[in-house]
Short mmCIF file of C-alpha atoms in Angstrom, two decimals:
data_model
loop_
_atom_site.label_atom_id
_atom_site.label_comp_id
_atom_site.label_asym_id
_atom_site.label_seq_id
_atom_site.Cartn_x
_atom_site.Cartn_y
_atom_site.Cartn_z
CA ASN A 1 -12.92 22.06 -28.35
CA ALA A 2 -11.20 19.11 -26.67
CA GLY A 3 -11.95 19.84 -22.99
CA VAL A 4 -10.41 17.04 -20.90
CA THR A 5 -8.55 14.32 -22.77
CA GLN A 6 -7.35 11.09 -21.21
CA THR A 7 -4.69 8.81 -22.67
CA PRO A 8 -4.90 5.84 -23.12
CA LYS A 9 -8.57 4.84 -23.25
CA PHE A 10 -7.91 1.16 -22.56
CA ARG A 11 -4.99 -0.76 -21.11
CA VAL A 12 -4.24 -4.24 -19.85
CA LEU A 13 -1.34 -4.61 -17.44
CA LYS A 14 0.30 -7.57 -15.80
CA THR A 15 0.64 -7.54 -12.03
CA GLY A 16 3.78 -5.65 -11.08
CA GLN A 17 4.02 -3.59 -14.25
CA SER A 18 4.03 0.18 -14.15
CA MET A 19 2.23 2.72 -16.26
CA THR A 20 1.26 6.37 -16.44
CA LEU A 21 -2.15 7.75 -17.30
CA LEU A 22 -2.10 11.18 -18.88
CA CYS A 23 -4.76 13.82 -18.49
CA ALA A 24 -4.70 17.02 -20.49
CA GLN A 25 -7.11 19.96 -20.29
CA ASP A 26 -7.29 22.99 -22.54
CA MET A 27 -9.62 25.15 -20.42
CA ASN A 28 -6.88 26.78 -18.33
CA HIS A 29 -8.38 25.25 -15.19
CA GLU A 30 -6.53 25.53 -11.91
CA TYR A 31 -7.81 22.35 -10.33
CA MET A 32 -7.42 18.79 -11.59
CA TYR A 33 -8.50 15.46 -10.14
CA TRP A 34 -8.13 11.73 -10.60
CA TYR A 35 -11.07 9.51 -9.65
CA ARG A 36 -11.65 5.80 -9.94
CA GLN A 37 -15.03 4.26 -10.48
CA ASP A 38 -15.78 0.74 -9.31
CA PRO A 39 -19.14 -1.07 -9.35
CA GLY A 40 -21.27 -0.01 -6.39
CA MET A 41 -18.60 2.38 -5.14
CA GLY A 42 -19.30 5.53 -7.10
CA LEU A 43 -16.48 7.94 -7.87
CA ARG A 44 -13.65 7.94 -5.36
CA LEU A 45 -10.99 10.61 -5.34
CA ILE A 46 -7.43 9.32 -5.68
CA HIS A 47 -5.35 12.50 -5.83
CA TYR A 48 -5.99 16.08 -6.78
CA SER A 49 -4.12 19.27 -7.55
CA VAL A 50 -5.08 22.87 -6.89
CA GLY A 51 -2.37 24.31 -9.09
CA GLU A 52 0.78 23.69 -11.08
CA GLY A 53 3.41 22.01 -8.94
CA THR A 54 0.97 21.02 -6.17
CA THR A 55 -0.69 17.69 -5.41
CA ALA A 56 -2.68 16.28 -2.52
CA LYS A 57 -4.07 12.93 -1.47
CA GLY A 58 -7.70 12.06 -1.86
CA GLU A 59 -9.75 9.26 -0.42
CA VAL A 60 -7.89 6.29 -1.96
CA PRO A 61 -4.29 7.38 -2.72
CA ASP A 62 -2.39 4.19 -1.88
CA GLY A 63 -0.56 2.60 -4.81
CA TYR A 64 -0.73 5.76 -6.93
CA ASN A 65 1.47 8.77 -7.50
CA VAL A 66 0.73 11.96 -9.38
CA SER A 67 2.53 14.93 -10.84
CA ARG A 68 1.39 18.33 -12.08
CA LEU A 69 4.46 19.79 -13.76
CA LYS A 70 2.40 21.81 -16.19
CA LYS A 71 -0.93 23.48 -15.52
CA GLN A 72 -2.64 21.67 -18.36
CA ASN A 73 -1.42 18.16 -17.51
CA PHE A 74 -2.04 15.85 -14.57
CA LEU A 75 -0.31 12.46 -14.61
CA LEU A 76 -1.38 9.42 -12.60
CA GLY A 77 1.25 6.74 -12.08
CA LEU A 78 1.00 3.15 -10.98
CA GLU A 79 4.45 1.96 -9.93
CA SER A 80 3.55 -1.71 -9.41
CA ALA A 81 0.09 -2.56 -10.64
CA ALA A 82 -2.16 -4.87 -8.62
CA PRO A 83 -5.42 -6.57 -9.61
CA SER A 84 -7.21 -4.35 -7.05
CA GLN A 85 -6.36 -1.41 -9.29
CA THR A 86 -8.55 -2.76 -12.07
CA SER A 87 -11.01 0.07 -12.53
CA VAL A 88 -12.20 2.89 -14.73
CA TYR A 89 -10.18 6.03 -14.10
CA PHE A 90 -11.58 9.49 -14.69
CA CYS A 91 -9.70 12.74 -14.79
CA ALA A 92 -11.49 16.02 -14.18
CA SER A 93 -10.64 19.69 -14.10
CA SER A 94 -12.34 22.79 -12.75
CA PRO A 95 -11.80 26.46 -12.04
CA PRO A 96 -11.14 27.26 -8.38
CA PHE A 97 -14.20 26.45 -6.27
CA ARG A 98 -14.15 29.90 -4.73
CA GLN A 99 -15.49 31.17 -8.03
CA LYS A 100 -19.22 31.11 -8.54
CA ASN A 101 -21.08 28.62 -10.65
CA THR A 102 -18.19 26.29 -11.25
CA GLU A 103 -18.31 22.64 -11.96
CA ALA A 104 -15.81 19.94 -12.82
CA PHE A 105 -15.43 18.69 -16.38
CA PHE A 106 -14.58 15.05 -16.87
CA GLY A 107 -12.62 13.12 -19.44
CA GLN A 108 -13.95 10.01 -21.18
CA GLY A 109 -12.24 7.61 -18.83
CA THR A 110 -9.47 5.01 -18.99
CA ARG A 111 -10.45 1.38 -18.51
CA LEU A 112 -7.54 -0.40 -16.84
CA THR A 113 -7.39 -4.14 -16.28
CA VAL A 114 -4.62 -5.67 -14.20
CA VAL A 115 -4.20 -9.42 -14.68
CA ASP B 1 -17.10 7.42 6.31
CA GLN B 2 -19.34 8.32 3.43
CA GLN B 3 -20.12 12.03 3.41
CA VAL B 4 -22.51 11.93 0.45
CA LYS B 5 -25.02 9.11 0.32
CA GLN B 6 -27.33 7.94 -2.41
CA ASN B 7 -29.22 5.11 -0.81
CA SER B 8 -31.12 3.95 -3.89
CA PRO B 9 -28.83 2.10 -6.31
CA SER B 10 -31.52 2.06 -8.95
CA LEU B 11 -34.82 3.63 -9.94
CA SER B 12 -37.24 2.70 -12.69
CA VAL B 13 -39.98 5.03 -13.93
CA GLN B 14 -42.37 5.23 -16.83
CA GLU B 15 -41.83 7.73 -19.63
CA GLY B 16 -43.69 10.97 -18.95
CA ARG B 17 -43.75 10.47 -15.19
CA ILE B 18 -41.64 12.21 -12.57
CA SER B 19 -38.26 10.80 -11.52
CA ILE B 20 -37.07 11.71 -8.03
CA LEU B 21 -33.49 10.94 -7.09
CA ASN B 22 -32.42 11.48 -3.51
CA CYS B 23 -29.14 12.35 -1.84
CA ASP B 24 -28.14 12.85 1.79
CA TYR B 25 -24.98 14.41 3.16
CA THR B 26 -23.37 14.42 6.56
CA ASN B 27 -20.86 17.27 6.39
CA SER B 28 -22.57 20.50 7.41
CA MET B 29 -19.66 22.45 5.91
CA PHE B 30 -20.74 21.59 2.36
CA ASP B 31 -22.20 24.66 0.70
CA TYR B 32 -22.50 23.75 -2.96
CA PHE B 33 -24.19 20.70 -4.42
CA LEU B 34 -24.14 19.29 -7.92
CA TRP B 35 -25.74 16.53 -9.93
CA TYR B 36 -23.84 14.73 -12.65
CA LYS B 37 -25.20 12.37 -15.27
CA LYS B 38 -23.21 9.47 -16.66
CA TYR B 39 -23.88 7.31 -19.68
CA PRO B 40 -22.03 3.99 -20.13
CA ALA B 41 -18.50 4.35 -21.52
CA GLU B 42 -18.57 8.13 -21.09
CA GLY B 43 -17.34 10.52 -18.46
CA PRO B 44 -19.80 12.19 -16.07
CA THR B 45 -21.32 15.43 -17.31
CA PHE B 46 -22.61 18.27 -15.20
CA LEU B 47 -26.38 18.54 -14.99
CA ILE B 48 -27.47 21.07 -12.38
CA SER B 49 -26.24 22.61 -9.15
CA ILE B 50 -27.50 24.49 -6.13
CA SER B 51 -25.88 26.75 -3.59
CA SER B 52 -26.65 26.36 0.09
CA ILE B 53 -28.22 29.83 0.15
CA LYS B 54 -31.03 28.55 -2.06
CA ASP B 55 -33.59 25.81 -1.58
CA LYS B 56 -34.51 25.28 -5.21
CA ASN B 57 -32.92 25.57 -8.61
CA GLU B 58 -34.66 24.81 -11.86
CA ASP B 59 -33.32 24.20 -15.36
CA GLY B 60 -35.86 23.03 -17.88
CA ARG B 61 -37.11 19.59 -16.91
CA PHE B 62 -34.62 19.35 -14.04
CA THR B 63 -35.15 20.80 -10.57
CA VAL B 64 -32.94 20.35 -7.55
CA PHE B 65 -34.32 20.88 -4.05
CA LEU B 66 -32.17 21.42 -0.99
CA ASN B 67 -33.29 20.91 2.60
CA LYS B 68 -30.37 22.07 4.72
CA SER B 69 -31.92 21.22 8.05
CA ALA B 70 -32.36 17.62 6.92
CA LYS B 71 -29.07 17.61 4.97
CA HIS B 72 -31.00 16.28 2.02
CA LEU B 73 -31.28 17.15 -1.63
CA SER B 74 -33.30 15.71 -4.43
CA LEU B 75 -33.33 15.88 -8.20
CA HIS B 76 -36.69 15.94 -9.95
CA ILE B 77 -36.99 15.17 -13.64
CA VAL B 78 -40.34 16.04 -15.18
CA PRO B 79 -41.36 14.63 -17.56
CA SER B 80 -38.94 11.73 -17.67
CA GLN B 81 -37.71 10.63 -21.09
CA PRO B 82 -35.98 7.40 -22.20
CA GLY B 83 -32.85 9.45 -22.97
CA ASP B 84 -32.64 10.31 -19.27
CA SER B 85 -31.70 6.69 -18.54
CA ALA B 86 -28.24 6.97 -16.99
CA VAL B 87 -26.42 6.89 -13.68
CA TYR B 88 -26.88 10.06 -11.66
CA PHE B 89 -24.26 11.13 -9.16
CA CYS B 90 -24.83 13.60 -6.39
CA ALA B 91 -21.76 15.62 -5.40
CA ALA B 92 -20.93 18.20 -2.77
CA GLU B 93 -18.14 20.64 -2.08
CA ARG B 94 -17.09 23.34 0.31
CA LYS B 95 -16.19 26.57 -1.41
CA GLY B 96 -13.05 28.06 -0.03
CA GLY B 97 -12.44 24.94 1.98
CA SER B 98 -10.80 21.66 1.23
CA GLU B 99 -11.33 22.10 -2.50
CA LYS B 100 -12.46 18.52 -2.97
CA LEU B 101 -15.56 17.40 -4.81
CA VAL B 102 -17.14 14.44 -2.97
CA PHE B 103 -19.44 12.07 -4.83
CA GLY B 104 -22.16 9.67 -3.84
CA LYS B 105 -22.27 6.13 -5.19
CA GLY B 106 -24.80 6.96 -7.86
CA THR B 107 -28.36 5.95 -8.76
CA LYS B 108 -29.08 4.17 -12.01
CA LEU B 109 -32.23 5.61 -13.55
CA THR B 110 -34.14 3.64 -16.14
CA VAL B 111 -36.98 5.36 -17.97
CA ASN B 112 -39.21 2.85 -19.70
CA PRO B 113 -41.03 3.83 -22.92
#
């Protein structure tokens, strides 16, 4: 019963390098999200998707791109990493909010350090 | 503009006592509210929720109260246990609306034995 799995769990990047964070869910959820958590800032939404092939910007989308080619996967890309992107990244998935009693399920997080 | 606010960054209580965590929101369109709990090095996990048509929801030691006129909700934990020590996030959403879950900044609860 994997739930939401994030890959990798840790990564150190040099400024200007690129990378992709992978999120996979096995609950057949329609919606998927990428958040970042910084000290004193809570969880801020980067991008989200309400279905396969769709993406939308969240609160802090700059410097990130996403793709949802398959329903179960949501990829977060950093084209040119900056130290300001040092953070813990969380992926989440949920059924459509129009359904009753739904909540989002989170992955374990990816700790990214940009030096 | 922060739509969900948790104004207390931290709270410390004694084991066995009540913990009260507060949350305020500004968007009157929110109609579903959730509390998540987060331990260090783990992802947030769902704790309890409440719909805007209710003013109280209880699940074991956890009760969430909603005051729509004040745009305020609170999470009560009774009795508090050391294992409850974690960061608690308040979240809100609008069903059938923008489909985004908005979080507060979190309150770190410490329950002392």
